[in-house]
PDB file of C-alpha atoms in Angstrom:
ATOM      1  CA  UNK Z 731     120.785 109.503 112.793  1.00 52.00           C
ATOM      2  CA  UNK Z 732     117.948 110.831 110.873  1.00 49.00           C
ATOM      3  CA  UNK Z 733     119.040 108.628 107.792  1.00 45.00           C
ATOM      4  CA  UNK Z 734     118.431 105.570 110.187  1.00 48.00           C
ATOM      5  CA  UNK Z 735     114.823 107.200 111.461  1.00 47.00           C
ATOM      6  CA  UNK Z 736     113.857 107.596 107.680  1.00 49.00           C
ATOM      7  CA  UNK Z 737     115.003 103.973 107.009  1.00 46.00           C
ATOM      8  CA  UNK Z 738     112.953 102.431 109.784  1.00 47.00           C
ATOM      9  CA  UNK Z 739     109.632 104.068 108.810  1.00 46.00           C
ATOM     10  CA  UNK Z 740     109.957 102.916 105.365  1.00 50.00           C
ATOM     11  CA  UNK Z 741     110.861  99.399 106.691  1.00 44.00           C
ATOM     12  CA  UNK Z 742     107.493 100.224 108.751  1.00 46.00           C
ATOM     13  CA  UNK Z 743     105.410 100.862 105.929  1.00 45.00           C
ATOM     14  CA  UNK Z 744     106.745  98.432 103.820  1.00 43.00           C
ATOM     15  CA  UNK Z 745     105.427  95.568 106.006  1.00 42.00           C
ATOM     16  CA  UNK Z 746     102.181  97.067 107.272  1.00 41.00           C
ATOM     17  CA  UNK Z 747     101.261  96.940 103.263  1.00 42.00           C
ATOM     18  CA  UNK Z 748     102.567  93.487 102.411  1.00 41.00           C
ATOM     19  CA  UNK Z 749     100.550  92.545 105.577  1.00 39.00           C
ATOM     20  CA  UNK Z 750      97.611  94.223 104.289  1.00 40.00           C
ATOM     21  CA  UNK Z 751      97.660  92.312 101.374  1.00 39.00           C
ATOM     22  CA  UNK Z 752      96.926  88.941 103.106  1.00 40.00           C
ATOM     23  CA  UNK Z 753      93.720  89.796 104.591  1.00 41.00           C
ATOM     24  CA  UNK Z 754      90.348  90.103 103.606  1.00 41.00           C
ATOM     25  CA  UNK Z 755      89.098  93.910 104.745  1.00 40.00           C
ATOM     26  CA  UNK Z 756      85.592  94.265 106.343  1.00 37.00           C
ATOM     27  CA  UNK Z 757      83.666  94.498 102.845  1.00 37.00           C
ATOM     28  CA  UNK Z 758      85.992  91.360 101.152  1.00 36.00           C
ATOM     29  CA  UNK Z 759      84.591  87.872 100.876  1.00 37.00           C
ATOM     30  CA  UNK Z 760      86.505  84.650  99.694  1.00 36.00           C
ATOM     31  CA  UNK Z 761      84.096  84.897  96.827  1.00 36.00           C
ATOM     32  CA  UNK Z 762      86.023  88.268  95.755  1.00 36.00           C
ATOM     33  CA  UNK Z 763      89.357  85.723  95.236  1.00 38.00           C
ATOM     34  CA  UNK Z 764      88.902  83.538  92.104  1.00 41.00           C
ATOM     35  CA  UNK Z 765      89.936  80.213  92.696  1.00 40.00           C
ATOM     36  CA  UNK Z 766      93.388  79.359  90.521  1.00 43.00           C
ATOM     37  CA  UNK Z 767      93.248  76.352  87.788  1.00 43.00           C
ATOM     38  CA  UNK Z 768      96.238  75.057  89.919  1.00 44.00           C
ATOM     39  CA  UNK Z 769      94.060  75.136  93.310  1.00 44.00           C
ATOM     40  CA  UNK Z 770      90.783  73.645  91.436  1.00 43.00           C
ATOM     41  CA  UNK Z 771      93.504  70.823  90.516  1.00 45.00           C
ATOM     42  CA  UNK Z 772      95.118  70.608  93.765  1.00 48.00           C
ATOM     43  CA  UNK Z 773      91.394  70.219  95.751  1.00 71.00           C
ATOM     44  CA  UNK Z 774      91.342  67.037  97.515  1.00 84.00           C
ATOM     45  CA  UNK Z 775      88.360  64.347  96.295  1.00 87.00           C
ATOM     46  CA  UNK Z 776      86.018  65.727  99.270  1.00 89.00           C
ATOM     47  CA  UNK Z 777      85.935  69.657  97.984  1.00 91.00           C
ATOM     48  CA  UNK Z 778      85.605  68.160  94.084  1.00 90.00           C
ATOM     49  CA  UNK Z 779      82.641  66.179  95.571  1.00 91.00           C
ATOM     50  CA  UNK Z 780      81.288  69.510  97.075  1.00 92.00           C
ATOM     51  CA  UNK Z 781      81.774  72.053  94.037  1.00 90.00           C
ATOM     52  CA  UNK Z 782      80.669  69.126  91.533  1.00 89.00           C
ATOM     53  CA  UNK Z 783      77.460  68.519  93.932  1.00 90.00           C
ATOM     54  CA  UNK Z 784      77.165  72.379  94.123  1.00 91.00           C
ATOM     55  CA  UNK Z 785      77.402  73.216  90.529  1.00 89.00           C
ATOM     56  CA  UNK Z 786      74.609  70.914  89.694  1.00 86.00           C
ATOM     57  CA  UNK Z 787      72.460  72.887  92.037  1.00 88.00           C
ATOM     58  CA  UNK Z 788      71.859  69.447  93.935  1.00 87.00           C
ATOM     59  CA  UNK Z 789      71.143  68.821  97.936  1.00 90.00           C
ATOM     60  CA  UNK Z 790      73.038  66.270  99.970  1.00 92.00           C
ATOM     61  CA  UNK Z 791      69.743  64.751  99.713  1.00 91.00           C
ATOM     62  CA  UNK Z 792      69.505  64.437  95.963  1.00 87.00           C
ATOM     63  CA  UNK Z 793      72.770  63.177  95.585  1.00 89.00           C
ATOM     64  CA  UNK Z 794      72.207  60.574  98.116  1.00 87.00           C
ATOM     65  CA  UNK Z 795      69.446  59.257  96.322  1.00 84.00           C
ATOM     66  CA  UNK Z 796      71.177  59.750  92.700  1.00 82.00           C
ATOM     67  CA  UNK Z 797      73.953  57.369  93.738  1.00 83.00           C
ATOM     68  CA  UNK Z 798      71.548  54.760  96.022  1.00 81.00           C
ATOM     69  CA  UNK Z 799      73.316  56.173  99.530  1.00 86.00           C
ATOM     70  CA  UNK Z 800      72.365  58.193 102.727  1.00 89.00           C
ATOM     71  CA  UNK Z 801      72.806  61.588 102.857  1.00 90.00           C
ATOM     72  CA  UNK Z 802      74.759  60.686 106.006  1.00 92.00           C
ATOM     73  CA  UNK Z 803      77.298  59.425 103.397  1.00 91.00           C
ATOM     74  CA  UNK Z 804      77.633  61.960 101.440  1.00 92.00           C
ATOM     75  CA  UNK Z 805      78.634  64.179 104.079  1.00 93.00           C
ATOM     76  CA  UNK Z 806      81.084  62.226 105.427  1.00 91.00           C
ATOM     77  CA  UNK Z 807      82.525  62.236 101.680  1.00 90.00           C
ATOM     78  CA  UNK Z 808      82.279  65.815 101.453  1.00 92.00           C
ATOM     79  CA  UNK Z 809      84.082  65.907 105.259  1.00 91.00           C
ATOM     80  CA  UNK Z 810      86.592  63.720 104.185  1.00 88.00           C
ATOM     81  CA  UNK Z 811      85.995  61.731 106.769  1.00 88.00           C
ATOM     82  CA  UNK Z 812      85.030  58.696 104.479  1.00 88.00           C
ATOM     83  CA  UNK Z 813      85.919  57.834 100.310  1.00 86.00           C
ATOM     84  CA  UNK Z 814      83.321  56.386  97.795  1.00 86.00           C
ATOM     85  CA  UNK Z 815      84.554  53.519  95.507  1.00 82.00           C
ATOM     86  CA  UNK Z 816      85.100  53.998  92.211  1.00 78.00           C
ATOM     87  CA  UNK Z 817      81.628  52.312  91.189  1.00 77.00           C
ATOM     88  CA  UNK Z 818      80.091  54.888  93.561  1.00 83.00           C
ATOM     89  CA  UNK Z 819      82.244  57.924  92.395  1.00 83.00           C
ATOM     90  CA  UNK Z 820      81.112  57.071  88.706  1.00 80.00           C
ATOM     91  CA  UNK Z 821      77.777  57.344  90.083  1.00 82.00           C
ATOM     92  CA  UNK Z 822      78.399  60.980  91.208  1.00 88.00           C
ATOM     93  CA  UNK Z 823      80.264  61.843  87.817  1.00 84.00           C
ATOM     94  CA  UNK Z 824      77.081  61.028  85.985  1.00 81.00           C
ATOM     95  CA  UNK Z 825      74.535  62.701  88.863  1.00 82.00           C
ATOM     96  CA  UNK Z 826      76.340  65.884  88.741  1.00 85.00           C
ATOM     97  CA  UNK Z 827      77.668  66.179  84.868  1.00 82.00           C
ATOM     98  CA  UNK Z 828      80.951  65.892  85.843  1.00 83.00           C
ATOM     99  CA  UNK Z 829      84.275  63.977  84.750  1.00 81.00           C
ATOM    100  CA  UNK Z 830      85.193  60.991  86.224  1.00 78.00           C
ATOM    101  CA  UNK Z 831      88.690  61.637  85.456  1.00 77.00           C
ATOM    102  CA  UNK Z 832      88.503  65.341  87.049  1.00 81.00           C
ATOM    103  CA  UNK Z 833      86.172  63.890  90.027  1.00 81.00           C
ATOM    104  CA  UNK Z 834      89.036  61.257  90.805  1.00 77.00           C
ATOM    105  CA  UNK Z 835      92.394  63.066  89.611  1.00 75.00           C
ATOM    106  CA  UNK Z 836      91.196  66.613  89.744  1.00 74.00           C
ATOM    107  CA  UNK Z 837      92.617  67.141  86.058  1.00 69.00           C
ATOM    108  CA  UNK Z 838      90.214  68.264  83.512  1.00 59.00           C
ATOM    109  CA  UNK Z 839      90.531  66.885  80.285  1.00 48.00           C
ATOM    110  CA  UNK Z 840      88.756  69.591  78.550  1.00 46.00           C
ATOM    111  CA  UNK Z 841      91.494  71.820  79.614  1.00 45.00           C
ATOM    112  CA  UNK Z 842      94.400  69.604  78.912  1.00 40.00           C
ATOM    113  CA  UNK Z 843      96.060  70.180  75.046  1.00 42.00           C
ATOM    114  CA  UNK Z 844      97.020  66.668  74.011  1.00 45.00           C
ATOM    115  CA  UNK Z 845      99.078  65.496  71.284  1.00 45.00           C
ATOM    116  CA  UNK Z 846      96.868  65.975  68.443  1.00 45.00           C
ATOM    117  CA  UNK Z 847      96.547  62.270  66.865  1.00 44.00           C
ATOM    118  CA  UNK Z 848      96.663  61.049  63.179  1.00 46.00           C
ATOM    119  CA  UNK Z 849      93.585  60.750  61.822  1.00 46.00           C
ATOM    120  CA  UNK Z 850      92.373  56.881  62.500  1.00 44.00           C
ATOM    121  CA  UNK Z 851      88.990  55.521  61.404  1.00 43.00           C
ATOM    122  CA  UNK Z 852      88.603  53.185  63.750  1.00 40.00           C
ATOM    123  CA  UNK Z 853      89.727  55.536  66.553  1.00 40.00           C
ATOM    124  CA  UNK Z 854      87.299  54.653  69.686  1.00 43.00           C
ATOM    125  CA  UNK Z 855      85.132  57.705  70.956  1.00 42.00           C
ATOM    126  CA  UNK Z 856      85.099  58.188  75.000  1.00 42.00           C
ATOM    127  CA  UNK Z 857      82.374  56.818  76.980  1.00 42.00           C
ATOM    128  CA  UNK Z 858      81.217  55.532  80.345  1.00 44.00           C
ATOM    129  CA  UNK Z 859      80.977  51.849  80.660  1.00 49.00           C
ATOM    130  CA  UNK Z 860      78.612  50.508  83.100  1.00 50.00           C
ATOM    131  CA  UNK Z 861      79.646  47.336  84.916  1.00 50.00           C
ATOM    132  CA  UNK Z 862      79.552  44.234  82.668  1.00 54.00           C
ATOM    133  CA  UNK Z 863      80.088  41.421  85.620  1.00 62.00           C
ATOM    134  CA  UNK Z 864      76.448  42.626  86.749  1.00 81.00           C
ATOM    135  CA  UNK Z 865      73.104  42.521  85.587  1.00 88.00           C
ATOM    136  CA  UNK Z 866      69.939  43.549  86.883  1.00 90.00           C
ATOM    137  CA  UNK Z 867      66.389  40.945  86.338  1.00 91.00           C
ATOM    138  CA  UNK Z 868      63.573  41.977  83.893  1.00 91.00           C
ATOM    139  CA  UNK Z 869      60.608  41.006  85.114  1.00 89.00           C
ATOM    140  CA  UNK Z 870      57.822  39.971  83.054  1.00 85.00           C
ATOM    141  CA  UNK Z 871      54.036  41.496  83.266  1.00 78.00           C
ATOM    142  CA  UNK Z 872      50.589  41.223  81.677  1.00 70.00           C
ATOM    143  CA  UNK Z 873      48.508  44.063  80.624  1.00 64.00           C
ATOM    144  CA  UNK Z 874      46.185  45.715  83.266  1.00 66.00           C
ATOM    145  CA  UNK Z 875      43.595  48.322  82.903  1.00 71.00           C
ATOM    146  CA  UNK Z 876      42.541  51.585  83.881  1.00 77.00           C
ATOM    147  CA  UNK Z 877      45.304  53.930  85.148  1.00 77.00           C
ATOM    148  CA  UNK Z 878      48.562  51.985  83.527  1.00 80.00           C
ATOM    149  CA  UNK Z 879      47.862  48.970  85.886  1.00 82.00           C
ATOM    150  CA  UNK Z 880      49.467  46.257  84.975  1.00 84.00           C
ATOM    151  CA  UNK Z 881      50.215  42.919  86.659  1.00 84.00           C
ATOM    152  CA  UNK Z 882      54.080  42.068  87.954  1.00 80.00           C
ATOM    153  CA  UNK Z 883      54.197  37.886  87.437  1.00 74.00           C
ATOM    154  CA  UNK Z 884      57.833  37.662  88.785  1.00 74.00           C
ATOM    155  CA  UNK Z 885      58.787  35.629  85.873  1.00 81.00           C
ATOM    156  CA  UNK Z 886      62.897  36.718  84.619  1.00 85.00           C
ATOM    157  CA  UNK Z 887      62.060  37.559  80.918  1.00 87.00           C
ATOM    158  CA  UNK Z 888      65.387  39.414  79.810  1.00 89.00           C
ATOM    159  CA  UNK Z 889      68.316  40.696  81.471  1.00 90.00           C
ATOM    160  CA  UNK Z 890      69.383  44.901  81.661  1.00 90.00           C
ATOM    161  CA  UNK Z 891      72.714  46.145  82.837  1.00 90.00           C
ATOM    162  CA  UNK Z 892      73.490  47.261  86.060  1.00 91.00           C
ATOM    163  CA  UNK Z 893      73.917  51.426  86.719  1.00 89.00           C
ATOM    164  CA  UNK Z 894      76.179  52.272  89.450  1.00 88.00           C
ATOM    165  CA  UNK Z 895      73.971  52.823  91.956  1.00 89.00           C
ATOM    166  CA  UNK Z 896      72.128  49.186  92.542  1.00 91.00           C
ATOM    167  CA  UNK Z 897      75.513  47.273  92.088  1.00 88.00           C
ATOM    168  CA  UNK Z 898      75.314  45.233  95.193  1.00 87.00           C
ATOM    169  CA  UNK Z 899      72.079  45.680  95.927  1.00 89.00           C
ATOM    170  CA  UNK Z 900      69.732  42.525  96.586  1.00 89.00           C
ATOM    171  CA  UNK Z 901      66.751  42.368  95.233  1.00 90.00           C
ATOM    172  CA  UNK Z 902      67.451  45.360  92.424  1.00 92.00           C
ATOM    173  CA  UNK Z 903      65.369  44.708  89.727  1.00 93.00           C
ATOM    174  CA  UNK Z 904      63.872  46.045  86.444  1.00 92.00           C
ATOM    175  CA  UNK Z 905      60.005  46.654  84.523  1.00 91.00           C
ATOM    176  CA  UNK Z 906      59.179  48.059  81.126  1.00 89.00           C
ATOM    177  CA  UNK Z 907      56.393  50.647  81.330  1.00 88.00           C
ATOM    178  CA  UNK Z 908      53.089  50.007  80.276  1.00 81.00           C
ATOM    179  CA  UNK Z 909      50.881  52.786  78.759  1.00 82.00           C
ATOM    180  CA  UNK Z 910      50.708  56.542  78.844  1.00 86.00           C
ATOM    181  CA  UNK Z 911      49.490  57.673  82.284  1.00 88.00           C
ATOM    182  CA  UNK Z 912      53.232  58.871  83.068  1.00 90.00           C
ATOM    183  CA  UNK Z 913      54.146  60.887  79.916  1.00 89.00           C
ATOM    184  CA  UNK Z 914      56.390  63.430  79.308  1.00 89.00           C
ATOM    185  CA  UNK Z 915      58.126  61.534  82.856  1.00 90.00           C
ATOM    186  CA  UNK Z 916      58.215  57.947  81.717  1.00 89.00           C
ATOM    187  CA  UNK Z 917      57.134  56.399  78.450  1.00 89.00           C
ATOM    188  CA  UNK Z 918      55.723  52.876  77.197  1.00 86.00           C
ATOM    189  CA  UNK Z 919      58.383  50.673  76.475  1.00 86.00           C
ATOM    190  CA  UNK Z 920      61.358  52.275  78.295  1.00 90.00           C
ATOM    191  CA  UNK Z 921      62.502  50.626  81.230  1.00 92.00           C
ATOM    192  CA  UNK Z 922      62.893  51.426  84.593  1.00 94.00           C
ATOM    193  CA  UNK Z 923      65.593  50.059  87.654  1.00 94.00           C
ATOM    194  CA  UNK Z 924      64.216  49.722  91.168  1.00 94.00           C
ATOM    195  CA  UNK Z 925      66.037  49.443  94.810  1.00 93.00           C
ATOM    196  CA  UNK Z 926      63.243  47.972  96.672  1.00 91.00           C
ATOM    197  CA  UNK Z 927      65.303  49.255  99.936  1.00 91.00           C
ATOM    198  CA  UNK Z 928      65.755  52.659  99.935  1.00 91.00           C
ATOM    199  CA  UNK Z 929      63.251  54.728 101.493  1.00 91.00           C
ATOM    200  CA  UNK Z 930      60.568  56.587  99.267  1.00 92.00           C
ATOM    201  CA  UNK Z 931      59.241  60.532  99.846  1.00 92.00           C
ATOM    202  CA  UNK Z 932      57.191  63.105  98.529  1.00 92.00           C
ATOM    203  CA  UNK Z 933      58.173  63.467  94.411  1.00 92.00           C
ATOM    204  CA  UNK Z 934      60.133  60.203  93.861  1.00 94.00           C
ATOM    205  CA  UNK Z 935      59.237  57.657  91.139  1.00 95.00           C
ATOM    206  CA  UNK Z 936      57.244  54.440  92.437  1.00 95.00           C
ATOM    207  CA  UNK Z 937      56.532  51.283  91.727  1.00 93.00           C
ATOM    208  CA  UNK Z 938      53.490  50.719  93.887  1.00 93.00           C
ATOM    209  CA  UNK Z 939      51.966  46.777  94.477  1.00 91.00           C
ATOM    210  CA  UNK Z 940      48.397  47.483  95.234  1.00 90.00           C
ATOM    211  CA  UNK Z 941      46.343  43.878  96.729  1.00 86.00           C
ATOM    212  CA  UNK Z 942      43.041  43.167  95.742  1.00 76.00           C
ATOM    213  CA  UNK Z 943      40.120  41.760  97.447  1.00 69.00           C
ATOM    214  CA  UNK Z 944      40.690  38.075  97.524  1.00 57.00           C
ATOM    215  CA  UNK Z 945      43.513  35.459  96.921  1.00 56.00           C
ATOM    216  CA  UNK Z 946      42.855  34.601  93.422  1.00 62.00           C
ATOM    217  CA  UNK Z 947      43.040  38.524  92.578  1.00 68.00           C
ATOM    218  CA  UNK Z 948      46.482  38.978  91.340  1.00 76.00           C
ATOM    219  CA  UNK Z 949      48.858  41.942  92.816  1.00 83.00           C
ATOM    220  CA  UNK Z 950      47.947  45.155  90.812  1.00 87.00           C
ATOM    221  CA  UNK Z 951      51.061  47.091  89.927  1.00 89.00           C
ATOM    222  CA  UNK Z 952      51.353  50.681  89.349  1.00 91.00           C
ATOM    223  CA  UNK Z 953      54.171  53.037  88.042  1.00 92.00           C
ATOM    224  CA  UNK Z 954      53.367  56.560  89.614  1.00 94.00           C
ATOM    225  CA  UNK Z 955      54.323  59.571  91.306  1.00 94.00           C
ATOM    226  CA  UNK Z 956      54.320  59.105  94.943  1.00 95.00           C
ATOM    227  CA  UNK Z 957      52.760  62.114  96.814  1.00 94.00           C
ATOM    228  CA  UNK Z 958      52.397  60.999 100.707  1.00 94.00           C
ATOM    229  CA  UNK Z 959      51.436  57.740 102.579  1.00 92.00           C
ATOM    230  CA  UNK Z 960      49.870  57.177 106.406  1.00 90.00           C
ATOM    231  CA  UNK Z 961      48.319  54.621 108.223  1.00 88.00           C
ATOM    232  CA  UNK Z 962      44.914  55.335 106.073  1.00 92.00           C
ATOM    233  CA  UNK Z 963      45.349  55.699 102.334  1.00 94.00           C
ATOM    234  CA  UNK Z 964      48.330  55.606  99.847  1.00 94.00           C
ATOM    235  CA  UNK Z 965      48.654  58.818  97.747  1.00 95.00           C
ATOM    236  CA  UNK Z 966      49.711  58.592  93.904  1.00 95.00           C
ATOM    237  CA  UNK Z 967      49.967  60.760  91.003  1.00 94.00           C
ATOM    238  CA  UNK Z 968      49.848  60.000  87.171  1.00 93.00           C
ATOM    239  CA  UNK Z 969      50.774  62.877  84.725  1.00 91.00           C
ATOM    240  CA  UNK Z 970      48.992  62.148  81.961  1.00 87.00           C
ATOM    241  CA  UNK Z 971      45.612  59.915  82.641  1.00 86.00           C
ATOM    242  CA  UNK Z 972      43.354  58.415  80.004  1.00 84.00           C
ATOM    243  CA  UNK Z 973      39.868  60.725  79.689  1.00 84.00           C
ATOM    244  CA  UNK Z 974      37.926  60.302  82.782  1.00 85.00           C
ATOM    245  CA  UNK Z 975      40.856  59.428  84.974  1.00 86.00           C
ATOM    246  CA  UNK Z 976      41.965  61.110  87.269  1.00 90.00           C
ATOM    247  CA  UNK Z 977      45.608  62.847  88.333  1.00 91.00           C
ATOM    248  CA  UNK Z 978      45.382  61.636  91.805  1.00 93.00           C
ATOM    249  CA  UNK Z 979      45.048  58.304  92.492  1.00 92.00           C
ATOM    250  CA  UNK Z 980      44.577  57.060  96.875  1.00 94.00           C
ATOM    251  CA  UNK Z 981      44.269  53.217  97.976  1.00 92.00           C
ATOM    252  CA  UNK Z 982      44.006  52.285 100.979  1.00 92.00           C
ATOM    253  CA  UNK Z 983      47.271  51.368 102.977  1.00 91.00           C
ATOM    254  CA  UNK Z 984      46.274  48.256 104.401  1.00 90.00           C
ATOM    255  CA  UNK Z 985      46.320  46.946 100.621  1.00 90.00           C
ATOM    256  CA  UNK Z 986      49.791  48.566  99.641  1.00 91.00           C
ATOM    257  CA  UNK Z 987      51.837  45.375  99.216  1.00 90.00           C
ATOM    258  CA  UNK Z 988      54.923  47.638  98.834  1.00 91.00           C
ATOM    259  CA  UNK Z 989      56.153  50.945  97.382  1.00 94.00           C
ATOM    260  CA  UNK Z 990      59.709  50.627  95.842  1.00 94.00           C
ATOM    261  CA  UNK Z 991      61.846  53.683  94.501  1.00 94.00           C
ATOM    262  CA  UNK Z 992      62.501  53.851  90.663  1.00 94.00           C
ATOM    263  CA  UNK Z 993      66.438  55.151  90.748  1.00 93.00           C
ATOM    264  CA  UNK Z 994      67.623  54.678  86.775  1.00 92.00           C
ATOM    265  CA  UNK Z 995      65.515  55.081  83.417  1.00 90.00           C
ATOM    266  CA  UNK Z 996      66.096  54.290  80.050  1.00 88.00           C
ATOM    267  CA  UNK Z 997      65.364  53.233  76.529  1.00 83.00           C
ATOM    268  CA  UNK Z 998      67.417  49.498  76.307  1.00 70.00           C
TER     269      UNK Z 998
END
């Protein structure tokens, strides 16, 4: 009898400590459990979403505006309750430094070995393509003035290619930059990709279209920082103005033409 007694305590024990072992204790977090290489490949697309938006230190927000959606999108991705396309996905492999391959598949190719191959001179290196059965406008301008105005004259002088996150959208188009006023941000001669539609706030890149006094005054344009707008003036900012310029620029809003969000940069 007391060989049976001894038996059941140790039974007892036994599973009291394997039960132990599957709970966190009052001091434990989830954080104190490293995530396994087979888990982090076994996430489903919304949690690769998350920890890629996460790890680039980037809001809902930001990555909403990175990839031309609503943040109302990009928590239904990270939800699961809705998935990007692939245009959009490459969109949010280049906004958060991430592999489109690992964003997609959830394997990382930095971490696979693969067959090492024989050396081949014309062996291609890996890259991103961008979508070659779009293009996005260039619109032609004149020289302005003061402040890096210069005039928009709506003429299609070139064609750019299309980054992820204005394919499909009407009325995308693109501008060189004119002048200095937004250095280190934005210099002359690179070009810039605009969604006219999406919304514009405090910090984002503008394209402002200022009207003058008079019909045979052309529409000023301006590439700027846009700091706040209400139903009196139109605040701007320039980073680097000419001597005797100044950093803030205001006009008033009943001459804003429009104020369209700069989304993509780059030297083409």
């Amino acid at each position: 009898m007391s060989l049976i007694i001894a038996l059941f305590i140790n039974v007892k024990l036994f599973v009291v400590k394997t039960y132990s072992l599957t709970k966190l204790t009052s001091s434990e977090t989830s954080d104190d459990f490293p995530v396994s290489e087979s888990y982090a490949m076994h996430m489903d697309l919304k949690d690769r979403i998350l920890s890629a938006r996460e790890a680039a230190n980037l809001t809902q927000q930001d990555l909403a505006d990175a990839t031309g959606k609503t943040r109302g999108a990009v928590a239904q991705w990270e939800s699961g309750k809705t998935r990007p396309r692939h245009n959009v996905l490459v969109a949010i492999a280049l906004a958060t430094g991430k592999d489109i391959t690992w964003l997609e598949s959830g394997i990382d190719n930095l971490q696979i070995a693969p067959t090492k191959p024989k050396p081949n001179a014309s062996f291609p290196p890996r890259y991103q393509s961008f979508p070659q059965d779009q293009y996005i406008p260039l619109l032609g301008q004149t020289a302005g003035g003061a402040n890096g105005r210069f005039i928009l004259n709506g003429a299609e002088i070139g064609r750019v290619f299309c980054p992820p996150m204005l394919e499909g959208v009407e009325g995308a188009y693109a501008v060189l930059v004119y002048g200095t006023s937004m250095e280190p941000r934005f210099y002359a001669g690179e070009t810039v990709w605009v969604n006219p539609h999406l919304p514009v706030r405090a910090g984002d890149d503008v394209i402002a279209q200022i009207l003058e006094d008079g019909d045979e005054h052309p529409i000023e344009s301006y590439i700027k920082k846009f700091v706040s707008r209400s139903g009196k003036v139109l605040r701007l900012q320039q980073f680097n103005p000419d001597e005797g310029e100044s950093k803030d620029l205001e006009f008033d809003t009943d001459k804003v033409f429009s104020v369209h969000k700069i989304v993509f940069h780059a030297t083409v």
